[in-house]
Amino acid sequence: MEEILILVGLVGCSSEQSAGFSGDAELAFVRIAEQRESEFLAYEHTIVVDTSEAKLAESFQSVAEACAADRENQCTVLHSEINHGQYNRASIRMRVKPEGVGTLVTLAAGSGDVVRRSTHVEDLAKTIADIDKRIAILTTTRDRLLELEERGAEDIESLIKITTELTTVQAELEEAMGQSAYQRQRVDLDILNIQFVVEAGRSFWSPILDSLSSFGQNLSEGLADTIYA
């Protein structure tokens, strides 16, 4: 199984870089998402956006809602998480048609500076071919067993063996067909991971406020340890 990792570009977290990715890099990332060199390639994209504390929840919510509304591209939220505390961050993992990736990426990028983008490509040609071959073999075996069952066996014991084997083959065939459908879905729909972090956009007072919020608990634990000692 062949795997390819494409890094579109990396930039720092400096506030002087307003868009992080733009121009040729932006176009290259969208082209990677939309164009396919083979019908057996599975794509997974990751974008990390450095936003502000004030925009974190709003950006997270807007992407989740945009995905839920994009029925044309069959967008589905697979996992979403938002954390508030010392390190504010949010992440959304989605499954969507290649044509829908660019819109979601643009929406997320508009909330801050894009600090990382990457595309991971996995070649599923051999996997799909092996599964299709197994389905063909199991289908032929099932059909032959059905013919034997219809003809009728010479005795009950033979009929029971045929029925048992037929049940086993049918179960294996259904499992293989399920695997085939899953692999085809991986090829037809991309995985898009969007992560929001608060680093450059973190306010000056945040570390101080975080320290003060935990000061009381740390003090009480320290006194308790001292008394115990």
Short mmCIF file of C-alpha atoms in Angstrom, two decimals:
data_model
loop_
_atom_site.label_atom_id
_atom_site.label_comp_id
_atom_site.label_asym_id
_atom_site.label_seq_id
_atom_site.Cartn_x
_atom_site.Cartn_y
_atom_site.Cartn_z
CA MET A 1 0.00 0.00 0.00
CA GLU A 2 1.59 3.20 -1.17
CA GLU A 3 1.31 6.35 0.93
CA ILE A 4 2.24 9.88 -0.12
CA LEU A 5 2.53 12.92 2.12
CA ILE A 6 2.25 16.33 0.49
CA LEU A 7 3.20 19.40 2.51
CA VAL A 8 1.87 22.46 0.76
CA GLY A 9 3.90 24.86 2.88
CA LEU A 10 4.78 25.99 6.38
CA VAL A 11 4.81 29.48 7.84
CA GLY A 12 5.55 30.90 11.25
CA CYS A 13 3.12 32.32 13.74
CA SER A 14 4.20 35.90 13.25
CA SER A 15 1.35 38.38 13.26
CA GLU A 16 3.01 40.15 10.34
CA GLN A 17 1.91 37.34 8.02
CA SER A 18 -1.75 38.14 7.60
CA ALA A 19 -2.94 35.19 5.53
CA GLY A 20 -0.28 32.56 6.04
CA PHE A 21 -1.18 30.92 2.75
CA SER A 22 -2.30 32.83 -0.30
CA GLY A 23 -1.74 33.05 -4.01
CA ASP A 24 0.01 30.05 -5.52
CA ALA A 25 0.06 28.07 -2.26
CA GLU A 26 -3.68 28.55 -1.79
CA LEU A 27 -4.38 27.50 -5.38
CA ALA A 28 -2.07 24.48 -5.11
CA PHE A 29 -3.84 23.19 -2.02
CA VAL A 30 -7.28 23.48 -3.65
CA ARG A 31 -6.04 21.77 -6.80
CA ILE A 32 -4.68 18.87 -4.77
CA ALA A 33 -8.08 18.52 -3.13
CA GLU A 34 -10.10 18.67 -6.35
CA GLN A 35 -7.93 16.91 -8.92
CA ARG A 36 -7.37 13.17 -8.98
CA GLU A 37 -4.51 11.40 -10.76
CA SER A 38 -6.09 8.02 -10.07
CA GLU A 39 -9.53 6.77 -9.11
CA PHE A 40 -8.02 4.70 -6.29
CA LEU A 41 -6.39 7.46 -4.23
CA ALA A 42 -7.73 8.37 -0.78
CA TYR A 43 -7.02 11.94 0.37
CA GLU A 44 -6.81 13.37 3.88
CA HIS A 45 -6.22 17.11 4.33
CA THR A 46 -5.21 18.98 7.48
CA ILE A 47 -5.30 22.73 8.04
CA VAL A 48 -4.26 24.53 11.23
CA VAL A 49 -5.49 28.09 11.76
CA ASP A 50 -4.13 30.42 14.41
CA THR A 51 -7.04 32.59 15.47
CA SER A 52 -7.92 34.82 18.41
CA GLU A 53 -9.67 33.82 21.62
CA ALA A 54 -12.66 35.95 20.63
CA LYS A 55 -13.04 34.20 17.28
CA LEU A 56 -12.37 30.63 18.39
CA ALA A 57 -15.92 29.52 19.22
CA GLU A 58 -17.46 31.47 16.34
CA SER A 59 -15.01 30.01 13.79
CA PHE A 60 -15.53 26.51 15.11
CA GLN A 61 -19.31 26.86 14.94
CA SER A 62 -19.32 28.39 11.45
CA VAL A 63 -17.34 25.51 9.97
CA ALA A 64 -19.51 22.90 11.69
CA GLU A 65 -22.69 24.56 10.43
CA ALA A 66 -21.29 24.96 6.90
CA CYS A 67 -20.51 21.26 6.77
CA ALA A 68 -23.95 20.30 8.06
CA ALA A 69 -25.58 22.50 5.40
CA ASP A 70 -23.50 21.19 2.49
CA ARG A 71 -25.69 18.29 1.36
CA GLU A 72 -24.53 18.62 -2.24
CA ASN A 73 -21.03 17.52 -1.27
CA GLN A 74 -22.25 15.01 1.33
CA CYS A 75 -20.32 16.70 4.13
CA THR A 76 -20.47 14.86 7.45
CA VAL A 77 -18.89 15.87 10.76
CA LEU A 78 -17.10 12.79 12.10
CA HIS A 79 -15.70 14.39 15.26
CA SER A 80 -15.67 17.86 16.79
CA GLU A 81 -14.10 19.18 19.96
CA ILE A 82 -13.51 22.57 21.55
CA ASN A 83 -11.44 23.20 24.66
CA HIS A 84 -11.39 26.33 26.83
CA GLY A 85 -8.75 26.81 29.47
CA GLN A 86 -5.01 27.33 29.55
CA TYR A 87 -4.73 26.29 25.90
CA ASN A 88 -7.80 27.22 23.90
CA ARG A 89 -8.24 25.14 20.78
CA ALA A 90 -10.87 23.45 18.64
CA SER A 91 -10.88 20.75 15.99
CA ILE A 92 -13.33 19.38 13.45
CA ARG A 93 -12.91 16.20 11.42
CA MET A 94 -15.15 15.92 8.35
CA ARG A 95 -15.84 13.66 5.40
CA VAL A 96 -16.72 15.53 2.19
CA LYS A 97 -16.54 15.33 -1.60
CA PRO A 98 -13.35 16.79 -3.10
CA GLU A 99 -15.36 19.64 -4.60
CA GLY A 100 -16.42 20.79 -1.12
CA VAL A 101 -12.96 20.95 0.46
CA GLY A 102 -11.99 24.36 -0.93
CA THR A 103 -15.06 26.14 0.46
CA LEU A 104 -14.53 24.82 3.98
CA VAL A 105 -10.80 25.59 3.89
CA THR A 106 -11.45 29.15 2.73
CA LEU A 107 -14.04 29.64 5.47
CA ALA A 108 -11.66 28.43 8.17
CA ALA A 109 -8.70 30.40 6.81
CA GLY A 110 -10.72 33.60 6.99
CA SER A 111 -10.70 33.52 10.78
CA GLY A 112 -6.95 33.87 11.25
CA ASP A 113 -3.50 32.90 9.99
CA VAL A 114 -3.02 29.47 8.42
CA VAL A 115 0.12 28.06 10.03
CA ARG A 116 0.07 24.57 8.52
CA ARG A 117 -1.51 22.68 5.64
CA SER A 118 -0.82 19.14 4.56
CA THR A 119 -2.36 16.47 2.37
CA HIS A 120 -1.85 12.76 2.92
CA VAL A 121 -2.57 10.48 -0.04
CA GLU A 122 -3.01 6.71 0.21
CA ASP A 123 -3.10 4.45 -2.85
CA LEU A 124 -5.89 1.88 -2.39
CA ALA A 125 -5.65 0.28 -5.84
CA LYS A 126 -4.25 -3.04 -4.57
CA THR A 127 -6.59 -3.15 -1.58
CA ILE A 128 -9.67 -2.57 -3.72
CA ALA A 129 -8.49 -5.07 -6.36
CA ASP A 130 -7.93 -7.76 -3.70
CA ILE A 131 -11.38 -7.19 -2.22
CA ASP A 132 -13.05 -7.27 -5.65
CA LYS A 133 -11.26 -10.53 -6.44
CA ARG A 134 -12.43 -12.03 -3.15
CA ILE A 135 -16.01 -10.93 -3.86
CA ALA A 136 -15.88 -12.62 -7.28
CA ILE A 137 -14.63 -15.89 -5.79
CA LEU A 138 -17.19 -15.88 -2.99
CA THR A 139 -20.01 -15.04 -5.41
CA THR A 140 -19.09 -17.99 -7.65
CA THR A 141 -18.88 -20.32 -4.63
CA ARG A 142 -22.23 -19.15 -3.34
CA ASP A 143 -23.92 -19.65 -6.71
CA ARG A 144 -22.59 -23.20 -6.96
CA LEU A 145 -23.79 -24.01 -3.47
CA LEU A 146 -27.22 -22.62 -4.34
CA GLU A 147 -27.35 -24.90 -7.37
CA LEU A 148 -26.49 -27.92 -5.23
CA GLU A 149 -29.10 -26.92 -2.68
CA GLU A 150 -31.76 -26.58 -5.39
CA ARG A 151 -30.95 -29.99 -6.86
CA GLY A 152 -31.34 -31.56 -3.46
CA ALA A 153 -28.85 -33.74 -1.67
CA GLU A 154 -28.83 -37.50 -1.50
CA ASP A 155 -29.26 -37.48 2.24
CA ILE A 156 -30.03 -35.09 5.09
CA GLU A 157 -26.43 -34.98 6.27
CA SER A 158 -25.20 -33.72 2.87
CA LEU A 159 -27.96 -31.14 2.74
CA ILE A 160 -27.01 -29.86 6.18
CA LYS A 161 -23.36 -29.53 5.12
CA ILE A 162 -24.35 -27.60 1.99
CA THR A 163 -26.62 -25.27 3.98
CA THR A 164 -23.95 -24.67 6.61
CA GLU A 165 -21.30 -23.92 3.99
CA LEU A 166 -23.71 -21.66 2.14
CA THR A 167 -24.38 -19.66 5.32
CA THR A 168 -20.65 -19.23 5.94
CA VAL A 169 -19.91 -18.15 2.38
CA GLN A 170 -22.83 -15.70 2.36
CA ALA A 171 -21.60 -14.10 5.60
CA GLU A 172 -18.07 -13.75 4.20
CA LEU A 173 -19.46 -12.28 0.98
CA GLU A 174 -21.49 -9.66 2.85
CA GLU A 175 -18.44 -8.74 4.92
CA ALA A 176 -16.29 -8.36 1.78
CA MET A 177 -18.96 -6.21 0.13
CA GLY A 178 -19.01 -4.00 3.23
CA GLN A 179 -15.23 -3.62 3.05
CA SER A 180 -15.50 -2.75 -0.64
CA ALA A 181 -18.11 -0.08 0.06
CA TYR A 182 -15.92 1.41 2.81
CA GLN A 183 -12.83 1.58 0.59
CA ARG A 184 -14.84 3.10 -2.24
CA GLN A 185 -16.14 5.72 0.17
CA ARG A 186 -12.56 6.58 1.16
CA VAL A 187 -11.78 7.17 -2.51
CA ASP A 188 -14.94 9.12 -3.34
CA LEU A 189 -14.94 11.33 -0.21
CA ASP A 190 -12.00 13.19 1.33
CA ILE A 191 -11.20 13.52 5.01
CA LEU A 192 -10.71 17.14 6.11
CA ASN A 193 -9.25 18.03 9.50
CA ILE A 194 -9.54 21.67 10.56
CA GLN A 195 -7.83 22.75 13.77
CA PHE A 196 -8.09 26.14 15.42
CA VAL A 197 -5.38 27.19 17.85
CA VAL A 198 -4.88 30.36 19.87
CA GLU A 199 -1.19 31.24 19.94
CA ALA A 200 -0.28 34.53 18.29
CA GLY A 201 -3.80 35.80 18.93
CA ARG A 202 -3.70 35.01 22.62
CA SER A 203 -4.15 38.10 24.74
CA PHE A 204 -1.29 39.44 26.87
CA TRP A 205 -3.20 38.83 30.11
CA SER A 206 -4.19 35.20 29.39
CA PRO A 207 -1.12 33.53 30.96
CA ILE A 208 -1.40 35.78 34.00
CA LEU A 209 -5.10 35.07 34.44
CA ASP A 210 -4.48 31.35 34.03
CA SER A 211 -1.83 31.48 36.73
CA LEU A 212 -4.09 33.42 39.10
CA SER A 213 -6.98 31.02 38.52
CA SER A 214 -4.89 28.08 39.67
CA PHE A 215 -3.07 29.97 42.45
CA GLY A 216 -5.66 29.26 45.12
CA GLN A 217 -5.80 25.55 44.48
CA ASN A 218 -2.01 25.23 44.32
CA LEU A 219 -1.65 27.19 47.58
CA SER A 220 -4.15 25.01 49.44
CA GLU A 221 -2.53 21.81 48.15
CA GLY A 222 0.89 23.11 49.15
CA LEU A 223 -0.30 23.96 52.68
CA ALA A 224 -1.96 20.55 53.00
CA ASP A 225 1.26 18.80 52.00
CA THR A 226 3.24 20.89 54.49
CA ILE A 227 0.86 20.13 57.36
CA TYR A 228 0.86 16.44 56.48
CA ALA A 229 4.66 16.41 56.42
#
